[in-house]
mmCIF file of C-alpha atoms in Angstrom:
data_model
loop_
_atom_site.group_PDB
_atom_site.id
_atom_site.type_symbol
_atom_site.label_atom_id
_atom_site.label_comp_id
_atom_site.label_asym_id
_atom_site.label_seq_id
_atom_site.Cartn_x
_atom_site.Cartn_y
_atom_site.Cartn_z
ATOM 1 C CA MET K 12 198.310 75.223 -37.456
ATOM 2 C CA ARG K 13 198.691 76.543 -40.942
ATOM 3 C CA LEU K 14 195.897 76.074 -43.335
ATOM 4 C CA ASP K 15 197.389 73.949 -46.339
ATOM 5 C CA SER K 16 193.983 74.514 -48.755
ATOM 6 C CA LEU K 17 190.679 74.028 -49.638
ATOM 7 C CA GLU K 18 189.606 71.306 -51.898
ATOM 8 C CA LYS K 19 187.369 68.601 -52.922
ATOM 9 C CA ILE K 20 188.432 65.488 -52.025
ATOM 10 C CA ASP K 21 187.356 61.687 -52.308
ATOM 11 C CA VAL K 22 184.710 60.760 -49.652
ATOM 12 C CA ASP K 23 186.155 57.399 -49.685
ATOM 13 C CA SER K 24 189.740 58.923 -48.992
ATOM 14 C CA ILE K 25 188.795 60.048 -45.403
ATOM 15 C CA GLU K 26 188.552 57.885 -42.768
ATOM 16 C CA LEU K 27 187.120 58.238 -38.981
ATOM 17 C CA SER K 28 189.620 58.094 -36.356
ATOM 18 C CA GLY K 29 190.090 59.119 -32.490
ATOM 19 C CA LEU K 30 190.920 62.891 -33.760
ATOM 20 C CA ASN K 31 187.281 63.730 -33.943
ATOM 21 C CA VAL K 32 185.787 63.669 -30.171
ATOM 22 C CA ARG K 33 182.068 63.310 -31.452
ATOM 23 C CA ASP K 34 180.551 60.107 -30.258
ATOM 24 C CA VAL K 35 180.003 58.005 -33.125
ATOM 25 C CA ARG K 36 176.421 57.072 -32.086
ATOM 26 C CA ASP K 37 175.182 60.196 -31.544
ATOM 27 C CA ALA K 38 176.942 61.676 -35.285
ATOM 28 C CA ASN K 39 174.616 58.517 -37.153
ATOM 29 C CA LYS K 40 171.521 60.029 -35.471
ATOM 30 C CA ASP K 41 168.591 61.446 -37.305
ATOM 31 C CA LEU K 42 170.648 62.370 -40.880
ATOM 32 C CA GLY K 43 167.458 62.852 -42.635
ATOM 33 C CA PRO K 44 167.093 66.936 -42.375
ATOM 34 C CA LEU K 45 171.208 67.066 -43.205
ATOM 35 C CA LYS K 46 170.997 64.873 -46.456
ATOM 36 C CA GLU K 47 167.891 67.143 -47.125
ATOM 37 C CA SER K 48 169.439 70.225 -46.660
ATOM 38 C CA LEU K 49 172.741 68.934 -48.122
ATOM 39 C CA ARG K 50 170.755 67.783 -51.422
ATOM 40 C CA GLU K 51 169.176 71.556 -51.685
ATOM 41 C CA THR K 52 171.951 73.777 -50.607
ATOM 42 C CA GLY K 53 175.321 71.671 -51.287
ATOM 43 C CA LEU K 54 177.879 71.732 -48.316
ATOM 44 C CA ILE K 55 177.964 75.261 -47.349
ATOM 45 C CA GLN K 56 180.534 74.418 -44.710
ATOM 46 C CA PRO K 57 183.645 72.469 -45.519
ATOM 47 C CA ILE K 58 184.989 69.353 -43.256
ATOM 48 C CA VAL K 59 188.098 69.281 -42.073
ATOM 49 C CA VAL K 60 190.580 66.920 -42.099
ATOM 50 C CA VAL K 61 194.233 66.411 -41.881
ATOM 51 C CA PRO K 62 196.555 63.813 -44.375
ATOM 52 C CA LYS K 63 198.008 60.709 -42.872
ATOM 53 C CA ASP K 64 198.954 58.022 -44.613
ATOM 54 C CA GLY K 65 197.813 58.571 -48.195
ATOM 55 C CA LYS K 66 194.413 58.953 -46.520
ATOM 56 C CA TYR K 67 193.001 61.758 -44.835
ATOM 57 C CA HIS K 68 191.502 61.534 -41.219
ATOM 58 C CA LEU K 69 188.759 63.307 -40.062
ATOM 59 C CA VAL K 70 188.768 66.280 -37.413
ATOM 60 C CA VAL K 71 185.584 68.551 -37.920
ATOM 61 C CA GLY K 72 182.387 67.338 -39.439
ATOM 62 C CA GLN K 73 181.432 63.995 -38.975
ATOM 63 C CA ARG K 74 178.015 63.990 -39.705
ATOM 64 C CA ARG K 75 178.292 66.163 -43.085
ATOM 65 C CA TRP K 76 180.339 63.428 -44.002
ATOM 66 C CA LEU K 77 178.410 60.751 -42.855
ATOM 67 C CA ALA K 78 175.372 62.156 -44.951
ATOM 68 C CA ALA K 79 177.256 62.640 -48.146
ATOM 69 C CA LYS K 80 178.047 59.111 -48.124
ATOM 70 C CA GLU K 81 174.758 58.120 -47.919
ATOM 71 C CA LEU K 82 173.401 60.430 -50.495
ATOM 72 C CA GLY K 83 176.392 58.694 -52.520
ATOM 73 C CA TRP K 84 178.720 61.864 -53.498
ATOM 74 C CA LYS K 85 182.113 61.182 -54.473
ATOM 75 C CA LYS K 86 183.645 64.278 -53.592
ATOM 76 C CA ILE K 87 183.530 66.983 -50.606
ATOM 77 C CA SER K 88 184.796 70.065 -50.018
ATOM 78 C CA ALA K 89 187.630 69.946 -47.189
ATOM 79 C CA VAL K 90 189.659 72.304 -44.922
ATOM 80 C CA ILE K 91 193.212 70.463 -45.559
ATOM 81 C CA LEU K 92 195.196 71.197 -42.215
ATOM 82 C CA ALA K 93 199.275 70.912 -41.937
ATOM 83 C CA PRO K 94 200.380 67.932 -40.566
ATOM 84 C CA MET K 95 199.774 68.072 -36.745
ATOM 85 C CA SER K 96 199.867 65.935 -33.704
ATOM 86 C CA GLU K 97 197.144 63.888 -32.446
ATOM 87 C CA GLU K 98 196.586 66.054 -29.445
ATOM 88 C CA ASP K 99 196.106 69.328 -31.536
ATOM 89 C CA ALA K 100 193.991 67.820 -33.837
ATOM 90 C CA ARG K 101 191.925 66.987 -31.306
ATOM 91 C CA LEU K 102 191.921 70.264 -29.706
ATOM 92 C CA VAL K 103 190.931 71.328 -33.537
ATOM 93 C CA SER K 104 188.121 69.133 -33.488
ATOM 94 C CA ALA K 105 187.167 70.281 -29.934
ATOM 95 C CA ILE K 106 187.305 73.864 -30.499
ATOM 96 C CA GLU K 107 185.408 73.999 -33.594
ATOM 97 C CA ASN K 108 182.823 71.762 -31.983
ATOM 98 C CA LEU K 109 182.154 73.357 -28.824
ATOM 99 C CA VAL K 110 180.410 76.086 -29.959
ATOM 100 C CA ARG K 111 177.994 74.654 -32.579
ATOM 101 C CA ARG K 112 174.519 75.273 -31.411
ATOM 102 C CA ASP K 113 173.244 71.703 -32.738
ATOM 103 C CA LEU K 114 175.320 69.460 -30.795
ATOM 104 C CA PRO K 115 174.112 67.233 -28.016
ATOM 105 C CA PHE K 116 174.584 68.459 -24.487
ATOM 106 C CA LYS K 117 176.269 65.177 -23.421
ATOM 107 C CA ASP K 118 178.932 66.126 -25.853
ATOM 108 C CA GLU K 119 179.185 69.704 -25.175
ATOM 109 C CA VAL K 120 180.276 68.343 -21.734
ATOM 110 C CA LYS K 121 183.104 66.064 -22.823
ATOM 111 C CA TYR K 122 184.216 68.679 -25.112
ATOM 112 C CA ALA K 123 184.446 70.931 -22.170
ATOM 113 C CA GLU K 124 186.057 68.497 -20.054
ATOM 114 C CA TYR K 125 188.800 67.683 -22.848
ATOM 115 C CA MET K 126 189.677 70.990 -23.726
ATOM 116 C CA PHE K 127 190.061 72.069 -19.799
ATOM 117 C CA ASP K 128 192.077 69.000 -19.463
ATOM 118 C CA ARG K 129 194.224 70.196 -22.472
ATOM 119 C CA LEU K 130 194.581 73.946 -21.472
ATOM 120 C CA CYS K 131 195.135 73.042 -17.926
ATOM 121 C CA SER K 132 198.364 71.023 -18.725
ATOM 122 C CA ARG K 133 199.371 73.642 -21.146
ATOM 123 C CA MET K 134 198.898 76.785 -19.179
ATOM 124 C CA GLY K 135 197.588 76.307 -15.874
ATOM 125 C CA LYS K 136 193.808 76.418 -14.477
ATOM 126 C CA LYS K 137 193.489 80.647 -14.028
ATOM 127 C CA SER K 138 194.597 81.342 -18.152
ATOM 128 C CA ILE K 139 192.149 78.793 -19.203
ATOM 129 C CA PRO K 140 189.013 81.004 -19.813
ATOM 130 C CA LYS K 141 191.119 83.765 -21.410
ATOM 131 C CA GLU K 142 192.918 81.148 -23.607
ATOM 132 C CA LEU K 143 189.762 79.685 -24.752
ATOM 133 C CA ALA K 144 187.988 82.926 -25.394
ATOM 134 C CA ARG K 145 190.736 83.935 -27.744
ATOM 135 C CA LEU K 146 190.629 80.542 -29.559
ATOM 136 C CA LEU K 147 187.082 80.463 -30.354
ATOM 137 C CA GLY K 148 186.683 84.618 -30.622
ATOM 138 C CA ILE K 149 184.241 84.556 -27.700
ATOM 139 C CA SER K 150 184.304 86.891 -24.349
ATOM 140 C CA GLU K 151 185.638 85.264 -21.468
ATOM 141 C CA ASN K 152 182.176 84.963 -19.747
ATOM 142 C CA ARG K 153 180.856 82.935 -22.656
ATOM 143 C CA ALA K 154 184.242 81.099 -22.536
ATOM 144 C CA MET K 155 183.386 80.674 -18.725
ATOM 145 C CA THR K 156 179.412 79.274 -19.571
ATOM 146 C CA LEU K 157 181.325 76.809 -21.559
ATOM 147 C CA LEU K 158 183.892 75.871 -19.467
ATOM 148 C CA LYS K 159 181.021 74.796 -16.730
ATOM 149 C CA ARG K 160 179.903 72.095 -18.839
ATOM 150 C CA ARG K 161 182.444 69.785 -17.442
ATOM 151 C CA LEU K 162 180.954 69.997 -14.217
ATOM 152 C CA VAL K 163 177.534 68.651 -15.460
ATOM 153 C CA PRO K 164 177.525 64.346 -15.085
ATOM 154 C CA VAL K 165 176.961 62.994 -18.510
ATOM 155 C CA GLU K 166 173.249 61.002 -16.822
ATOM 156 C CA ILE K 167 172.293 64.641 -16.482
ATOM 157 C CA ALA K 168 173.552 65.780 -19.558
ATOM 158 C CA GLU K 169 171.493 62.968 -21.270
ATOM 159 C CA MET K 170 168.505 64.371 -19.497
ATOM 160 C CA VAL K 171 169.013 67.547 -21.273
ATOM 161 C CA ASP K 172 169.240 65.857 -24.429
ATOM 162 C CA ARG K 173 166.077 63.882 -24.001
ATOM 163 C CA LYS K 174 164.263 67.325 -22.557
ATOM 164 C CA GLU K 175 163.713 66.119 -19.448
ATOM 165 C CA ILE K 176 165.513 69.216 -17.834
ATOM 166 C CA GLY K 177 166.816 72.613 -18.917
ATOM 167 C CA LYS K 178 170.468 73.261 -19.291
ATOM 168 C CA GLY K 179 170.445 75.772 -16.592
ATOM 169 C CA ASP K 180 168.710 73.486 -14.334
ATOM 170 C CA ALA K 181 171.271 70.692 -14.970
ATOM 171 C CA TYR K 182 174.178 73.441 -14.105
ATOM 172 C CA ARG K 183 171.866 74.572 -11.225
ATOM 173 C CA VAL K 184 171.459 70.963 -9.730
ATOM 174 C CA SER K 185 175.098 69.922 -10.512
ATOM 175 C CA MET K 186 176.686 72.868 -8.166
ATOM 176 C CA ALA K 187 173.864 72.070 -5.686
ATOM 177 C CA ALA K 188 175.102 68.628 -5.236
ATOM 178 C CA TYR K 189 178.718 68.568 -6.304
ATOM 179 C CA GLY K 190 180.749 65.923 -5.087
ATOM 180 C CA ASN K 191 177.874 63.486 -4.715
ATOM 181 C CA LYS K 192 176.855 62.074 -7.971
ATOM 182 C CA GLU K 193 173.756 60.157 -6.790
ATOM 183 C CA LYS K 194 172.495 62.911 -5.014
ATOM 184 C CA GLN K 195 172.876 65.164 -7.995
ATOM 185 C CA ILE K 196 170.860 62.913 -10.161
ATOM 186 C CA GLU K 197 168.194 62.494 -7.786
ATOM 187 C CA LEU K 198 167.786 66.056 -7.586
ATOM 188 C CA ALA K 199 167.636 66.730 -11.255
ATOM 189 C CA LYS K 200 164.599 64.055 -11.329
ATOM 190 C CA GLU K 201 163.004 65.648 -8.404
ATOM 191 C CA VAL K 202 163.544 69.713 -9.358
ATOM 192 C CA GLN K 203 161.359 69.269 -12.328
ATOM 193 C CA LYS K 204 158.834 68.820 -9.662
ATOM 194 C CA LEU K 205 159.112 72.612 -8.961
ATOM 195 C CA VAL K 206 158.017 75.690 -10.661
ATOM 196 C CA PRO K 207 160.630 78.008 -12.069
ATOM 197 C CA LEU K 208 160.985 80.642 -8.387
ATOM 198 C CA GLU K 209 161.495 77.362 -6.618
ATOM 199 C CA ARG K 210 163.894 75.642 -8.773
ATOM 200 C CA LYS K 211 165.998 79.216 -8.534
ATOM 201 C CA ARG K 212 166.066 78.607 -4.866
ATOM 202 C CA ILE K 213 167.634 75.179 -4.800
ATOM 203 C CA ASP K 214 171.134 76.945 -5.013
ATOM 204 C CA SER K 215 171.197 78.781 -1.654
ATOM 205 C CA ILE K 216 168.659 75.949 0.288
ATOM 206 C CA ALA K 217 172.118 73.485 -0.607
ATOM 207 C CA ASN K 218 174.293 75.978 0.779
ATOM 208 C CA GLU K 219 172.386 76.699 3.808
ATOM 209 C CA LEU K 220 171.772 72.715 4.369
ATOM 210 C CA PRO K 221 174.460 70.797 2.567
ATOM 211 C CA GLU K 222 173.747 67.989 4.780
ATOM 212 C CA ALA K 223 170.131 67.892 3.978
ATOM 213 C CA PRO K 224 168.551 64.551 1.646
ATOM 214 C CA VAL K 225 167.083 66.020 -1.457
ATOM 215 C CA SER K 226 163.812 65.426 -0.580
ATOM 216 C CA LYS K 227 164.352 68.539 2.453
ATOM 217 C CA TRP K 228 165.555 70.795 0.046
ATOM 218 C CA ILE K 229 162.510 70.364 -2.376
ATOM 219 C CA ALA K 230 160.384 70.786 0.658
ATOM 220 C CA GLU K 231 162.470 73.783 1.731
ATOM 221 C CA ALA K 232 162.028 75.246 -2.353
ATOM 222 C CA LYS K 233 158.383 74.883 -1.906
ATOM 223 C CA LYS K 234 158.103 77.307 1.127
ATOM 224 C CA PRO K 235 157.106 80.872 0.849
ATOM 225 C CA ALA K 236 160.230 82.779 -0.283
ATOM 226 C CA LYS K 237 162.007 84.815 1.914
ATOM 227 C CA GLU K 238 162.587 87.340 -0.543
ATOM 228 C CA VAL K 239 161.784 91.300 -1.538
ATOM 229 C CA GLU K 240 160.943 91.596 -4.540
ATOM 230 C CA PHE K 241 162.154 94.745 -6.736
ATOM 231 C CA VAL K 242 161.565 96.419 -10.106
ATOM 232 C CA LEU K 243 163.952 97.544 -12.216
ATOM 233 C CA ILE K 244 163.274 99.652 -15.032
ATOM 234 C CA LEU K 245 166.369 99.668 -17.895
ATOM 235 C CA PRO K 246 167.264 101.914 -20.708
ATOM 236 C CA VAL K 247 166.789 99.568 -23.716
ATOM 237 C CA LYS K 248 170.195 99.545 -24.385
ATOM 238 C CA TRP K 249 171.335 97.968 -21.095
ATOM 239 C CA ALA K 250 168.592 96.100 -21.074
ATOM 240 C CA ASP K 251 169.773 94.187 -24.265
ATOM 241 C CA ASN K 252 173.408 94.124 -22.591
ATOM 242 C CA LEU K 253 171.460 92.601 -20.187
ATOM 243 C CA LYS K 254 169.920 89.692 -22.255
ATOM 244 C CA ARG K 255 173.219 89.380 -24.033
ATOM 245 C CA ALA K 256 175.230 88.809 -20.446
ATOM 246 C CA ALA K 257 172.611 86.483 -19.203
ATOM 247 C CA ALA K 258 173.191 84.288 -22.608
ATOM 248 C CA ASP K 259 176.635 84.324 -22.259
ATOM 249 C CA ARG K 260 176.330 82.706 -18.516
ATOM 250 C CA ASP K 261 173.365 80.385 -19.452
ATOM 251 C CA GLU K 262 171.307 82.135 -17.046
ATOM 252 C CA ASP K 263 167.948 83.968 -16.944
ATOM 253 C CA PRO K 264 168.291 87.727 -16.699
ATOM 254 C CA GLU K 265 166.729 87.734 -13.585
ATOM 255 C CA ASP K 266 169.011 85.564 -12.375
ATOM 256 C CA THR K 267 172.222 87.511 -13.594
ATOM 257 C CA ILE K 268 170.618 90.518 -11.949
ATOM 258 C CA LYS K 269 170.287 88.888 -8.573
ATOM 259 C CA ILE K 270 174.047 88.044 -8.741
ATOM 260 C CA ALA K 271 175.784 91.129 -9.869
ATOM 261 C CA VAL K 272 173.690 93.046 -7.158
ATOM 262 C CA ILE K 273 174.669 90.525 -4.660
ATOM 263 C CA GLU K 274 178.165 90.523 -5.445
ATOM 264 C CA TRP K 275 178.349 94.299 -5.674
ATOM 265 C CA LEU K 276 176.630 94.522 -2.585
ATOM 266 C CA GLU K 277 179.752 91.965 -0.763
ATOM 267 C CA ALA K 278 182.537 93.826 -2.516
ATOM 268 C CA LYS K 279 181.078 97.442 -1.167
ATOM 269 C CA GLY K 280 181.072 95.831 2.508
ATOM 270 C CA PHE K 281 177.100 95.548 2.604
ATOM 271 C CA SER K 282 177.064 91.716 3.230
#
């Protein structure tokens, strides 16, 4: 995709279209802080548009554009991309938005699903994490974490946005009851009654008792853990690396260590 130019264009010459995959209702929510930022520091990150039929179709920057309109701006800085297919434009929108930290989790789920479907149709499932990592300039582990978002039902993603459940727990319950949406949602509501160590046991309990009801999983999680605790002391360098790896995977460092040790033991034949 070739970059044509960075220019100031008329705010009223920009139109919303299906190229921007962000939910319009979410984009309009709570524009106050963004408008205040635009008043104080101006637009730091230009929006992204493509020319079409004498107008510009918005690809990235829906909230910035809406805030500028509400402030009465006549012009706005925009990266103008060369004309492209609708599929490529939507891909650009998804790529740009998927790595934003202020994005509603529900939209992250939607973008991940869109990216997976588009890349899968182009190159097959095995190459998707590597290609997404290349497009976003991130590690393959981080790309895998982003793609995992697509496994979370929208109802649970909305619970994350309402701060009723954390992202890690959202993924945990989605995988524990994968394939049974009703059970996933029930588990998402019930898991918040558990303390953190009990929540972490849900995965293994669901694997051991896949047909059991959610109430049984919760009861088992509350029982004393059948685990042995080890203390791991790491040099600062490797402790920092562990924190980065855990962040890439949306996990607690303790979970990352546990998974790594179990996978190593299995690989070495100690399962």
